[in-house]
Amino acid sequence: MAAPGPGEYFSVGSHISCLTCLGQRLQGEVVAFDYQSKMLTLKCDPSSRKPNLHDVILINLDYVSEVDIINDRTETPPLASLNVSKLANRARSEKEDKLSQAYAISAGVSVEGQHLFQTIHKTIKDCKWQEKNIMVMDDVVISPPYQADNCKGKEGSALSHVRKIVEKHFRDLDRQQQWTERTDLLLGSSSGQREQTCCWEAAVDRDKQTC
Amino acid sequence: MRMVHVLTSLVGTNCELKVKNGMVYDGVFKTYSPECDLVLDAANIKSPGPSVGLRQEDLVDSIIFKASDVVVVHFRDVDFNYARKDNFTDTAVGGRINGEHKEKDLEPWDGGRQQHMVSGSLESLDTDVSNGWDPNDMFKYNEEQYGIKSTYDSSLSTYTVALERDNSEEFLKREARAAQLAEEIEASSTYKSRVALENDERSEEEKYTAVVRGEREEKYIPPGQRNREGMSWGAGRQNSPRLVQSSSGPPRPGLHDYTPSSGADQRVVNGGKGATSCPSPSSRYQSGPSPLPPRAATPTRPPSRPPSRPSRPPSHPSAHGSPAPISTIPSRRMSSEGPPRMSPKTQRTPRTHRVPPGSRVPPGVDFMPHNAPGEVSVPPATRSSSSGGTWSSVVSGVHSVTIPKLYPAHRPRSPRQNSMGGASPGPSPQTGSTPVEPVNTSMSASSPTASPAPNMAATSSAEAKDSRVQATRQNSPTVNKENMKPLESPPSINRPLSKGPPSMAPDHRKQIDNLKKFSVDFRVIQPSKTLISLSQLQSKKSKQLPLDKGLEGSEGPVVPARSNKPDSPGASSPSLSSTLCPAPEQNRGPDVTSQGVQTSAPNLSGGAKPEDKEEDEADQMRKSTLNPNAHEFKPRVFTPQPATTPTPPRPQGQPSPSIVMQQPQQVYFPQMYPLTPVSPGVQSPAMYHVQMPHMTLSQSKPYRPVSNMPQQRSDQHHPQGTPTMMHPAAGPPIVAQSPAYSAQYFTCSPQQFTSQQLMPHYQSQAQHVFSPVIQGQARMMAPPTHGHPGQLVSSTTQYGEQTHTMYGKTPLCVRPHFLLFPLSGPMPQQYAHPNTTLHPHPQPSATPTGQSQQGVQHGGNHPAPSPVQQHQAAAAAQALHMGNQPQQQMYQALAPTPPSMTPGPNPQSPQGSFSSAQQAVYLHPQQMQHGYNPSHMAHMQQVSSTFRSPSLHSEYILYEQAHIQSGMVPSHHGNPGHPQMMLMATQQQGGPQPQLAQNALNPIPVSSTAHFSYLAHPQVQQHHQQQL
């Protein structure tokens, strides 16, 4: 192994920047480097700007140029043991969510419906798409337009509970809507409608994240 | 490494993966390869344009990207702590606090220096006993650091009212009252128990799971090692149970004995029973006494009785005579083994045992001594060494008793028979009648057991065992009584002696007094006998037994020694007295004496026997009611004891007289067994009769030599009835050694003891000889026996088998017996078969042990006769041994009878008993092992063969072994097999084989029957040869 030189060896914790062959500029803290596969892992600031979260970039150094070491560190933090089963479950649940989402989208479910589904799924894992209807616990069916009144099923705690979730979901949406509108008013009306839309989208994203 | 870690922590996150061609895939990161190939699940190509809803058809379940194709993978918003197990790192601690995602400044710990730690240093943590901060320090710290002032009031005035102390009288009074109440509360069992819950240091295992063992059962003794240790051990257990039972009443011992035999299946139980019986000398003695009395009565009476008891008396007398001694001996043994502690007598015997053999012998020795005294009177002639003879006789008696019990338990008839026996005793309170009754009872019991046994075996060994045990108990009591009676009856002296010792019952006491007188005489005789026996034993294989005996004699309270000594002086006549004396002494010893007395008393008074029986029954009932478990154990114990006792006799017999005695006994036993098999009631009698004749023959000779001994008398009577068979075997032994005769008597008695039936048989035989009835029985017997050419032989073998069965019932033997029974059942000669089955087992064990021991001891004394007898005795002993504990129990059970028996047997018993005891012990171990392991059985056989070392004995043994090995091995493997194996090993092969066969399977049973026949024949032949 040749002496670690720039581009060949990266010490964990050092900050580097590089340019991919696709013209993307990447910068971050080295988390790991695999010499054999020439794969470099960087930890970057989170795109969502949420604390304690990071974006991780896996870079194939074969397609990178202009590798610069911004600063170097010798200390290597200890590695924590990982709960593999938890990771596996996350992978599985993420996949299912995505498939479910894709199903809903492909089924032509409205965005509101998709958002509602996301919200309900946060609370109740046992929910799935049935055509355009949201089936919760095989007991409550929420049909378009996905309002609280659309929740049908056997009267009971399950139905009432789902209704509460649905009601809260739309109440939160309304609140976000109001908040964005107010913000728009405060920021000025230049952007107008577009801003509002963006805010709403942001609110939705936030909602998703919180979910 | 870090790459692996990082990528692993990224599993399950969504990512955008850019490939060389600029395509962007979106998916869930699933996994990666060592080459950094990546796998995305639910991946889709991310269209550059505005995001449109994902379409299901766009998703690919999973895509594998080669590392070389990947340019950049962008994972968004990854939480590195998501899968982190350790959440106590600085990052984890400082990262999330109350939902505040704000880096928290962590301060290094200063070791508490800044704080007002009481200790002030880390080291103090180790030495600081205080539990955390002192309250005052906390208050002080808070006050200094935060300016907070505590309002804490130690008097808790806010919550309660302070106690105002004053010196007023009222206050002091109330204070005292409070203290008193506190004391009461703290002294209450409830309080203690609850406190104990927290403070009890015993483990859960100890408190709830551990098997609670008796005092003597302090440590677990492997089956293989139980023979020696187990004997005393089991005896101890058995003794305790038996003691309890015995305490309840004399009858119980007998019952116990029976129970042991019945408990044979349940080795533990049997052992326990045996132990109990042994330990509970009193019980044994009591039971023994009651039995003994009958025996004694029979023995003493036999002469007179024979006439009175046309049918049974003759045979019975002889049987009783021998059985009684045996029974007494067994009981004594039992007592000595287990009881030693319990009863002075037992203790004495134990001591002697300890000293001589040092090993297991003690129990046997004890028995031997006890038996010796009792036996001496009877066997004197037979047994050169009164002690051995008595012991053996006692043992045999025990065996017989146990066997009967077993039989009864097995068969419903047994009860009837018992009742019959009881009735007969009642009717024939007189010498003749009493013996007959006992015999009948025993016969019935045995026969029932035999027939039942098969059934039982077929159906449920366990149940059979239990029932058997109970039945055996009942029977055994009866048998014991009977045996006792016979013993006493044969030699009037014996009865007195036995009575003397027991001194329990008034009537008995009188007899006992007489017996005591005799015992004194006997003692003198016995000592000599014991010495002789000891010497013989030492010289011979019976070494241990002899030693034990000798020890017993020497150590054994004065009685054994005395008895032995007396025996030596006046071998025959003295021996009788000596045997009686020993018994008395033993009886005198706490329980034993009492038992002996009782037994003797019964013997003296014809009615006494019935009473004893009744008592026994009652005892049995009590026992059963009292301790279900104990009962079971008792049965086992009894069986073991019987076995032990039988064994001792054998050894003794072999040493010298004991052999002869044993042979007769064996013969009787066989007969008894055959009878039982043939028909529960009638057949059994017949069988008994047949056996009796044989017994009588052999015994008669031996007894005759012994002459003076009551047993001998009975035997003699029997001999007349059953001259040929008995005589051959007995003759040689007798001729060879008077002690041998005694031994034979003992052995006979042991056999009888082993199988109560035997005892009954003896009695029945005696009766037959004496009276038509007996003849009738004899006829009955004859058929079976006749049916089997070697039935006589077979009978001998049968005796062995019976003993085995008895043993089996007690511990191991029971199952085998059951098996045997079934086997026998299949056999054409069911009766014979039952008997055969039983007999084979008993005989094998009894004969083997007896033979082995006897052979050793007797050596050249009575090669042929002694062997047979020894074999029988050994078989009985083995049977007893088989159930080592069971045998012991048997012995103990016999012991009750033994007391009476002992008086007669004593002469023989000293050596015989010792030898038998020793043998029993040895046998027991072997038997135990056998019971547990087929291989052990084989070993036992070998051992037995070794024991049998005497040429004749050895031959017999070899034959038996061969038989046993051939047939036995399988069966031995089987539960039944073990006993058989034991028996086989110790006893002759014939016996063992049958047992084995029986044990093995139904087919085996058949074969076993064949084996039995073979065995029986071999044995018979052997016996004949020996006798011849």
mmCIF file of N, CA, C and O in Angstrom, chain A residues 12 20 24 31-32 39 41 43 48 51-58 60 63 76-77 79-83 86-87 90-91 94-95 98-99 102-103 105-106, chain B residues 2-3 5-6 8-9 11-12 14 18 20 26-27 42 44 53-54 56 59 61 67-68 70-80 82-85 101:
data_model
loop_
_atom_site.group_PDB
_atom_site.id
_atom_site.type_symbol
_atom_site.label_atom_id
_atom_site.label_comp_id
_atom_site.label_asym_id
_atom_site.label_seq_id
_atom_site.Cartn_x
_atom_site.Cartn_y
_atom_site.Cartn_z
ATOM 1 N N VAL A 12 -10.263 9.323 8.611
ATOM 2 C CA VAL A 12 -11.622 9.558 9.083
ATOM 3 C C VAL A 12 -11.654 10.867 9.865
ATOM 4 O O VAL A 12 -10.792 11.140 10.678
ATOM 5 N N THR A 20 -17.416 15.455 -8.921
ATOM 6 C CA THR A 20 -17.701 14.189 -9.593
ATOM 7 C C THR A 20 -17.633 14.384 -11.088
ATOM 8 O O THR A 20 -17.631 15.508 -11.598
ATOM 9 N N GLN A 24 -20.819 17.390 -10.164
ATOM 10 C CA GLN A 24 -21.431 17.734 -8.872
ATOM 11 C C GLN A 24 -20.343 17.951 -7.846
ATOM 12 O O GLN A 24 -19.420 17.157 -7.706
ATOM 13 N N VAL A 31 -16.170 9.785 6.579
ATOM 14 C CA VAL A 31 -16.664 8.827 7.575
ATOM 15 C C VAL A 31 -15.989 7.480 7.378
ATOM 16 O O VAL A 31 -15.639 6.793 8.331
ATOM 17 N N ALA A 32 -15.797 7.132 6.155
ATOM 18 C CA ALA A 32 -15.173 5.839 5.904
ATOM 19 C C ALA A 32 -14.579 5.859 4.515
ATOM 20 O O ALA A 32 -15.022 6.602 3.626
ATOM 21 N N MET A 39 -14.138 3.510 -2.500
ATOM 22 C CA MET A 39 -15.380 4.156 -2.126
ATOM 23 C C MET A 39 -15.133 5.009 -0.905
ATOM 24 O O MET A 39 -14.541 4.557 0.080
ATOM 25 N N THR A 41 -16.901 7.634 1.868
ATOM 26 C CA THR A 41 -18.176 8.033 2.463
ATOM 27 C C THR A 41 -17.998 9.364 3.164
ATOM 28 O O THR A 41 -17.098 9.519 3.995
ATOM 29 N N LYS A 43 -19.869 12.601 5.210
ATOM 30 C CA LYS A 43 -21.016 13.031 6.002
ATOM 31 C C LYS A 43 -21.194 14.525 5.772
ATOM 32 O O LYS A 43 -20.283 15.324 6.034
ATOM 33 N N SER A 48 -32.234 18.493 4.987
ATOM 34 C CA SER A 48 -33.440 19.003 5.646
ATOM 35 C C SER A 48 -33.085 19.975 6.748
ATOM 36 O O SER A 48 -33.971 20.553 7.365
ATOM 37 N N PRO A 51 -31.377 18.926 12.950
ATOM 38 C CA PRO A 51 -30.235 18.544 13.774
ATOM 39 C C PRO A 51 -30.181 17.024 13.947
ATOM 40 O O PRO A 51 -31.193 16.340 13.864
ATOM 41 N N ASN A 52 -28.993 16.580 14.211
ATOM 42 C CA ASN A 52 -28.762 15.159 14.466
ATOM 43 C C ASN A 52 -28.991 14.292 13.232
ATOM 44 O O ASN A 52 -28.918 13.081 13.309
ATOM 45 N N LEU A 53 -29.277 14.946 12.157
ATOM 46 C CA LEU A 53 -29.398 14.181 10.926
ATOM 47 C C LEU A 53 -28.317 14.641 9.964
ATOM 48 O O LEU A 53 -27.876 15.787 10.010
ATOM 49 N N HIS A 54 -27.909 13.706 9.154
ATOM 50 C CA HIS A 54 -26.833 14.023 8.219
ATOM 51 C C HIS A 54 -27.162 13.412 6.883
ATOM 52 O O HIS A 54 -27.840 12.402 6.801
ATOM 53 N N ASP A 55 -26.636 14.047 5.905
ATOM 54 C CA ASP A 55 -26.681 13.414 4.604
ATOM 55 C C ASP A 55 -25.394 12.643 4.444
ATOM 56 O O ASP A 55 -24.321 13.117 4.832
ATOM 57 N N VAL A 56 -25.510 11.511 3.894
ATOM 58 C CA VAL A 56 -24.322 10.685 3.690
ATOM 59 C C VAL A 56 -24.150 10.486 2.199
ATOM 60 O O VAL A 56 -25.109 10.165 1.490
ATOM 61 N N ILE A 57 -22.941 10.667 1.790
ATOM 62 C CA ILE A 57 -22.673 10.525 0.371
ATOM 63 C C ILE A 57 -21.625 9.441 0.187
ATOM 64 O O ILE A 57 -20.559 9.487 0.810
ATOM 65 N N LEU A 58 -21.976 8.521 -0.644
ATOM 66 C CA LEU A 58 -21.030 7.444 -0.956
ATOM 67 C C LEU A 58 -20.446 7.769 -2.318
ATOM 68 O O LEU A 58 -21.185 7.851 -3.315
ATOM 69 N N ASN A 60 -17.695 7.109 -5.387
ATOM 70 C CA ASN A 60 -16.721 6.231 -6.026
ATOM 71 C C ASN A 60 -15.603 7.113 -6.559
ATOM 72 O O ASN A 60 -15.801 7.895 -7.477
ATOM 73 N N TYR A 63 -14.632 8.081 -10.130
ATOM 74 C CA TYR A 63 -15.330 9.078 -10.943
ATOM 75 C C TYR A 63 -15.288 10.445 -10.288
ATOM 76 O O TYR A 63 -16.202 11.239 -10.419
ATOM 77 N N THR A 76 -9.985 9.150 15.389
ATOM 78 C CA THR A 76 -11.061 8.362 14.789
ATOM 79 C C THR A 76 -12.046 7.972 15.880
ATOM 80 O O THR A 76 -11.706 7.233 16.804
ATOM 81 N N PRO A 77 -13.219 8.500 15.793
ATOM 82 C CA PRO A 77 -14.206 8.178 16.833
ATOM 83 C C PRO A 77 -14.503 6.688 16.855
ATOM 84 O O PRO A 77 -14.437 6.021 15.820
ATOM 85 N N LEU A 79 -16.532 3.249 17.074
ATOM 86 C CA LEU A 79 -17.742 2.815 16.376
ATOM 87 C C LEU A 79 -18.716 2.196 17.374
ATOM 88 O O LEU A 79 -18.322 1.416 18.248
ATOM 89 N N ALA A 80 -19.921 2.567 17.193
ATOM 90 C CA ALA A 80 -20.932 2.003 18.086
ATOM 91 C C ALA A 80 -21.491 0.733 17.466
ATOM 92 O O ALA A 80 -21.579 0.603 16.243
ATOM 93 N N SER A 81 -21.851 -0.165 18.319
ATOM 94 C CA SER A 81 -22.456 -1.400 17.815
ATOM 95 C C SER A 81 -23.818 -1.067 17.237
ATOM 96 O O SER A 81 -24.499 -0.147 17.685
ATOM 97 N N LEU A 82 -24.205 -1.817 16.250
ATOM 98 C CA LEU A 82 -25.448 -1.527 15.554
ATOM 99 C C LEU A 82 -26.483 -2.598 15.815
ATOM 100 O O LEU A 82 -26.162 -3.783 15.956
ATOM 101 N N ASN A 83 -27.669 -2.151 15.856
ATOM 102 C CA ASN A 83 -28.778 -3.080 16.008
ATOM 103 C C ASN A 83 -29.213 -3.499 14.618
ATOM 104 O O ASN A 83 -29.993 -2.820 13.952
ATOM 105 N N LYS A 86 -32.853 -4.023 13.809
ATOM 106 C CA LYS A 86 -33.593 -2.778 13.687
ATOM 107 C C LYS A 86 -33.398 -2.184 12.302
ATOM 108 O O LYS A 86 -34.334 -1.656 11.684
ATOM 109 N N LEU A 87 -32.163 -2.305 11.834
ATOM 110 C CA LEU A 87 -31.877 -1.794 10.499
ATOM 111 C C LEU A 87 -32.636 -2.596 9.457
ATOM 112 O O LEU A 87 -33.184 -2.029 8.502
ATOM 113 N N ARG A 90 -36.086 -1.575 9.386
ATOM 114 C CA ARG A 90 -36.275 -0.284 8.749
ATOM 115 C C ARG A 90 -36.269 -0.439 7.235
ATOM 116 O O ARG A 90 -37.094 0.153 6.524
ATOM 117 N N ALA A 91 -35.356 -1.263 6.766
ATOM 118 C CA ALA A 91 -35.272 -1.463 5.324
ATOM 119 C C ALA A 91 -36.559 -2.051 4.790
ATOM 120 O O ALA A 91 -37.067 -1.640 3.740
ATOM 121 N N GLU A 94 -39.422 0.551 5.041
ATOM 122 C CA GLU A 94 -39.245 1.615 4.045
ATOM 123 C C GLU A 94 -39.664 1.127 2.673
ATOM 124 O O GLU A 94 -40.319 1.833 1.907
ATOM 125 N N LYS A 95 -39.267 -0.094 2.423
ATOM 126 C CA LYS A 95 -39.615 -0.644 1.121
ATOM 127 C C LYS A 95 -41.121 -0.764 0.977
ATOM 128 O O LYS A 95 -41.709 -0.406 -0.057
ATOM 129 N N LYS A 98 -42.710 2.508 0.456
ATOM 130 C CA LYS A 98 -42.518 3.031 -0.888
ATOM 131 C C LYS A 98 -43.410 2.307 -1.884
ATOM 132 O O LYS A 98 -44.009 2.922 -2.773
ATOM 133 N N LEU A 99 -43.480 1.000 -1.696
ATOM 134 C CA LEU A 99 -44.340 0.232 -2.593
ATOM 135 C C LEU A 99 -45.787 0.644 -2.399
ATOM 136 O O LEU A 99 -46.549 0.789 -3.364
ATOM 137 N N ALA A 102 -46.257 3.876 -3.980
ATOM 138 C CA ALA A 102 -46.299 3.736 -5.429
ATOM 139 C C ALA A 102 -47.645 3.179 -5.860
ATOM 140 O O ALA A 102 -48.215 3.596 -6.869
ATOM 141 N N TYR A 103 -48.141 2.293 -5.086
ATOM 142 C CA TYR A 103 -49.436 1.708 -5.413
ATOM 143 C C TYR A 103 -50.503 2.774 -5.398
ATOM 144 O O TYR A 103 -51.342 2.872 -6.307
ATOM 145 N N ILE A 105 -50.136 5.891 -5.716
ATOM 146 C CA ILE A 105 -49.963 6.853 -6.801
ATOM 147 C C ILE A 105 -50.450 6.272 -8.105
ATOM 148 O O ILE A 105 -51.173 6.902 -8.881
ATOM 149 N N SER A 106 -50.041 5.051 -8.310
ATOM 150 C CA SER A 106 -50.435 4.421 -9.564
ATOM 151 C C SER A 106 -51.942 4.229 -9.621
ATOM 152 O O SER A 106 -52.529 4.162 -10.696
ATOM 153 N N ARG B 2 -14.696 0.594 8.638
ATOM 154 C CA ARG B 2 -15.598 1.718 8.879
ATOM 155 C C ARG B 2 -16.621 1.807 7.769
ATOM 156 O O ARG B 2 -17.759 2.191 8.008
ATOM 157 N N MET B 3 -16.205 1.447 6.611
ATOM 158 C CA MET B 3 -17.141 1.468 5.498
ATOM 159 C C MET B 3 -18.291 0.504 5.772
ATOM 160 O O MET B 3 -19.458 0.819 5.534
ATOM 161 N N HIS B 5 -19.276 -0.445 8.609
ATOM 162 C CA HIS B 5 -20.086 0.098 9.687
ATOM 163 C C HIS B 5 -21.012 1.184 9.172
ATOM 164 O O HIS B 5 -22.208 1.217 9.499
ATOM 165 N N VAL B 6 -20.474 2.036 8.409
ATOM 166 C CA VAL B 6 -21.279 3.150 7.909
ATOM 167 C C VAL B 6 -22.380 2.649 6.993
ATOM 168 O O VAL B 6 -23.540 3.043 7.121
ATOM 169 N N THR B 8 -23.658 -0.236 6.892
ATOM 170 C CA THR B 8 -24.649 -0.999 7.656
ATOM 171 C C THR B 8 -25.617 -0.066 8.353
ATOM 172 O O THR B 8 -26.820 -0.325 8.424
ATOM 173 N N SER B 9 -25.062 1.002 8.871
ATOM 174 C CA SER B 9 -25.931 1.940 9.576
ATOM 175 C C SER B 9 -26.853 2.671 8.619
ATOM 176 O O SER B 9 -27.798 3.319 9.035
ATOM 177 N N VAL B 11 -28.420 1.113 6.173
ATOM 178 C CA VAL B 11 -29.405 0.183 5.633
ATOM 179 C C VAL B 11 -30.803 0.659 5.985
ATOM 180 O O VAL B 11 -31.082 1.056 7.114
ATOM 181 N N GLY B 12 -31.653 0.599 4.985
ATOM 182 C CA GLY B 12 -33.053 0.950 5.237
ATOM 183 C C GLY B 12 -33.332 2.424 4.994
ATOM 184 O O GLY B 12 -34.433 2.879 5.268
ATOM 185 N N ASN B 14 -33.501 5.791 2.462
ATOM 186 C CA ASN B 14 -33.713 6.102 1.053
ATOM 187 C C ASN B 14 -32.488 6.814 0.517
ATOM 188 O O ASN B 14 -31.825 7.572 1.235
ATOM 189 N N LYS B 18 -26.499 7.576 -8.281
ATOM 190 C CA LYS B 18 -26.162 8.026 -9.620
ATOM 191 C C LYS B 18 -25.165 7.055 -10.227
ATOM 192 O O LYS B 18 -24.182 6.681 -9.570
ATOM 193 N N LYS B 20 -22.892 5.806 -13.799
ATOM 194 C CA LYS B 20 -21.988 6.468 -14.729
ATOM 195 C C LYS B 20 -22.735 7.224 -15.829
ATOM 196 O O LYS B 20 -22.333 8.303 -16.255
ATOM 197 N N ASP B 26 -33.619 5.896 -7.459
ATOM 198 C CA ASP B 26 -34.065 6.190 -6.094
ATOM 199 C C ASP B 26 -34.566 4.885 -5.478
ATOM 200 O O ASP B 26 -35.339 4.144 -6.101
ATOM 201 N N GLY B 27 -34.131 4.609 -4.260
ATOM 202 C CA GLY B 27 -34.585 3.361 -3.635
ATOM 203 C C GLY B 27 -34.163 3.263 -2.186
ATOM 204 O O GLY B 27 -33.543 4.150 -1.618
ATOM 205 N N ALA B 42 -37.031 -1.613 -4.048
ATOM 206 C CA ALA B 42 -38.102 -0.711 -4.474
ATOM 207 C C ALA B 42 -37.507 0.500 -5.187
ATOM 208 O O ALA B 42 -37.827 1.653 -4.893
ATOM 209 N N ASN B 44 -36.498 2.909 -8.283
ATOM 210 C CA ASN B 44 -37.103 3.424 -9.493
ATOM 211 C C ASN B 44 -36.155 4.461 -10.085
ATOM 212 O O ASN B 44 -35.321 5.043 -9.367
ATOM 213 N N GLY B 53 -46.051 11.340 -9.603
ATOM 214 C CA GLY B 53 -46.332 10.245 -8.658
ATOM 215 C C GLY B 53 -45.679 8.955 -9.091
ATOM 216 O O GLY B 53 -45.590 8.622 -10.277
ATOM 217 N N LEU B 54 -45.174 8.296 -8.140
ATOM 218 C CA LEU B 54 -44.544 7.012 -8.439
ATOM 219 C C LEU B 54 -45.581 6.053 -8.976
ATOM 220 O O LEU B 54 -46.689 5.971 -8.456
ATOM 221 N N GLN B 56 -46.543 2.202 -9.784
ATOM 222 C CA GLN B 56 -46.194 0.887 -9.280
ATOM 223 C C GLN B 56 -45.296 0.164 -10.260
ATOM 224 O O GLN B 56 -44.348 -0.516 -9.865
ATOM 225 N N LEU B 59 -41.470 0.702 -10.168
ATOM 226 C CA LEU B 59 -40.631 0.214 -9.083
ATOM 227 C C LEU B 59 -40.061 -1.159 -9.419
ATOM 228 O O LEU B 59 -40.751 -2.036 -9.932
ATOM 229 N N ASP B 61 -38.247 -4.328 -7.713
ATOM 230 C CA ASP B 61 -38.159 -4.871 -6.354
ATOM 231 C C ASP B 61 -36.780 -4.643 -5.770
ATOM 232 O O ASP B 61 -36.631 -4.174 -4.648
ATOM 233 N N ALA B 67 -20.244 -1.800 -7.937
ATOM 234 C CA ALA B 67 -19.517 -0.663 -7.378
ATOM 235 C C ALA B 67 -18.888 0.175 -8.487
ATOM 236 O O ALA B 67 -18.794 1.402 -8.393
ATOM 237 N N SER B 68 -18.467 -0.512 -9.543
ATOM 238 C CA SER B 68 -17.795 0.218 -10.615
ATOM 239 C C SER B 68 -18.760 1.101 -11.397
ATOM 240 O O SER B 68 -18.345 2.001 -12.122
ATOM 241 N N VAL B 70 -21.260 2.760 -9.904
ATOM 242 C CA VAL B 70 -21.799 3.780 -9.019
ATOM 243 C C VAL B 70 -20.870 4.984 -8.996
ATOM 244 O O VAL B 70 -19.660 4.842 -8.839
ATOM 245 N N VAL B 71 -21.459 6.107 -9.150
ATOM 246 C CA VAL B 71 -20.667 7.324 -9.056
ATOM 247 C C VAL B 71 -20.853 7.927 -7.675
ATOM 248 O O VAL B 71 -19.895 8.136 -6.934
ATOM 249 N N VAL B 72 -22.091 8.188 -7.384
ATOM 250 C CA VAL B 72 -22.362 8.808 -6.092
ATOM 251 C C VAL B 72 -23.680 8.282 -5.557
ATOM 252 O O VAL B 72 -24.634 8.103 -6.301
ATOM 253 N N VAL B 73 -23.679 8.048 -4.288
ATOM 254 C CA VAL B 73 -24.924 7.656 -3.639
ATOM 255 C C VAL B 73 -25.193 8.680 -2.557
ATOM 256 O O VAL B 73 -24.343 8.946 -1.704
ATOM 257 N N HIS B 74 -26.362 9.225 -2.667
ATOM 258 C CA HIS B 74 -26.686 10.284 -1.716
ATOM 259 C C HIS B 74 -27.777 9.819 -0.774
ATOM 260 O O HIS B 74 -28.910 9.560 -1.173
ATOM 261 N N PHE B 75 -27.426 9.694 0.472
ATOM 262 C CA PHE B 75 -28.387 9.316 1.509
ATOM 263 C C PHE B 75 -28.810 10.590 2.198
ATOM 264 O O PHE B 75 -27.981 11.335 2.698
ATOM 265 N N ARG B 76 -30.095 10.770 2.263
ATOM 266 C CA ARG B 76 -30.550 12.024 2.820
ATOM 267 C C ARG B 76 -31.070 11.831 4.234
ATOM 268 O O ARG B 76 -31.797 10.887 4.529
ATOM 269 N N ASP B 77 -30.691 12.795 5.017
ATOM 270 C CA ASP B 77 -31.227 12.861 6.379
ATOM 271 C C ASP B 77 -31.100 11.513 7.113
ATOM 272 O O ASP B 77 -32.069 10.860 7.473
ATOM 273 N N VAL B 78 -29.862 11.159 7.273
ATOM 274 C CA VAL B 78 -29.592 9.896 7.964
ATOM 275 C C VAL B 78 -29.369 10.144 9.449
ATOM 276 O O VAL B 78 -28.656 11.073 9.827
ATOM 277 N N ASP B 79 -29.990 9.319 10.212
ATOM 278 C CA ASP B 79 -29.776 9.406 11.662
ATOM 279 C C ASP B 79 -28.799 8.299 12.050
ATOM 280 O O ASP B 79 -29.138 7.128 12.063
ATOM 281 N N PHE B 80 -27.617 8.731 12.368
ATOM 282 C CA PHE B 80 -26.606 7.719 12.708
ATOM 283 C C PHE B 80 -26.888 7.023 14.039
ATOM 284 O O PHE B 80 -26.319 5.983 14.338
ATOM 285 N N TYR B 82 -29.726 5.950 14.877
ATOM 286 C CA TYR B 82 -30.950 5.155 14.783
ATOM 287 C C TYR B 82 -30.741 3.727 15.299
ATOM 288 O O TYR B 82 -31.528 3.222 16.110
ATOM 289 N N ALA B 83 -29.713 3.089 14.785
ATOM 290 C CA ALA B 83 -29.503 1.686 15.152
ATOM 291 C C ALA B 83 -28.408 1.520 16.195
ATOM 292 O O ALA B 83 -27.930 0.415 16.424
ATOM 293 N N ARG B 84 -28.061 2.614 16.810
ATOM 294 C CA ARG B 84 -26.962 2.517 17.760
ATOM 295 C C ARG B 84 -27.469 1.939 19.064
ATOM 296 O O ARG B 84 -28.420 2.431 19.669
ATOM 297 N N LYS B 85 -26.862 0.869 19.453
ATOM 298 C CA LYS B 85 -27.305 0.231 20.692
ATOM 299 C C LYS B 85 -26.896 1.032 21.903
ATOM 300 O O LYS B 85 -27.608 1.118 22.883
ATOM 301 N N HIS B 101 -32.785 19.119 20.548
ATOM 302 C CA HIS B 101 -31.726 18.646 19.664
ATOM 303 C C HIS B 101 -30.628 19.677 19.608
ATOM 304 O O HIS B 101 -30.249 20.174 18.565
#
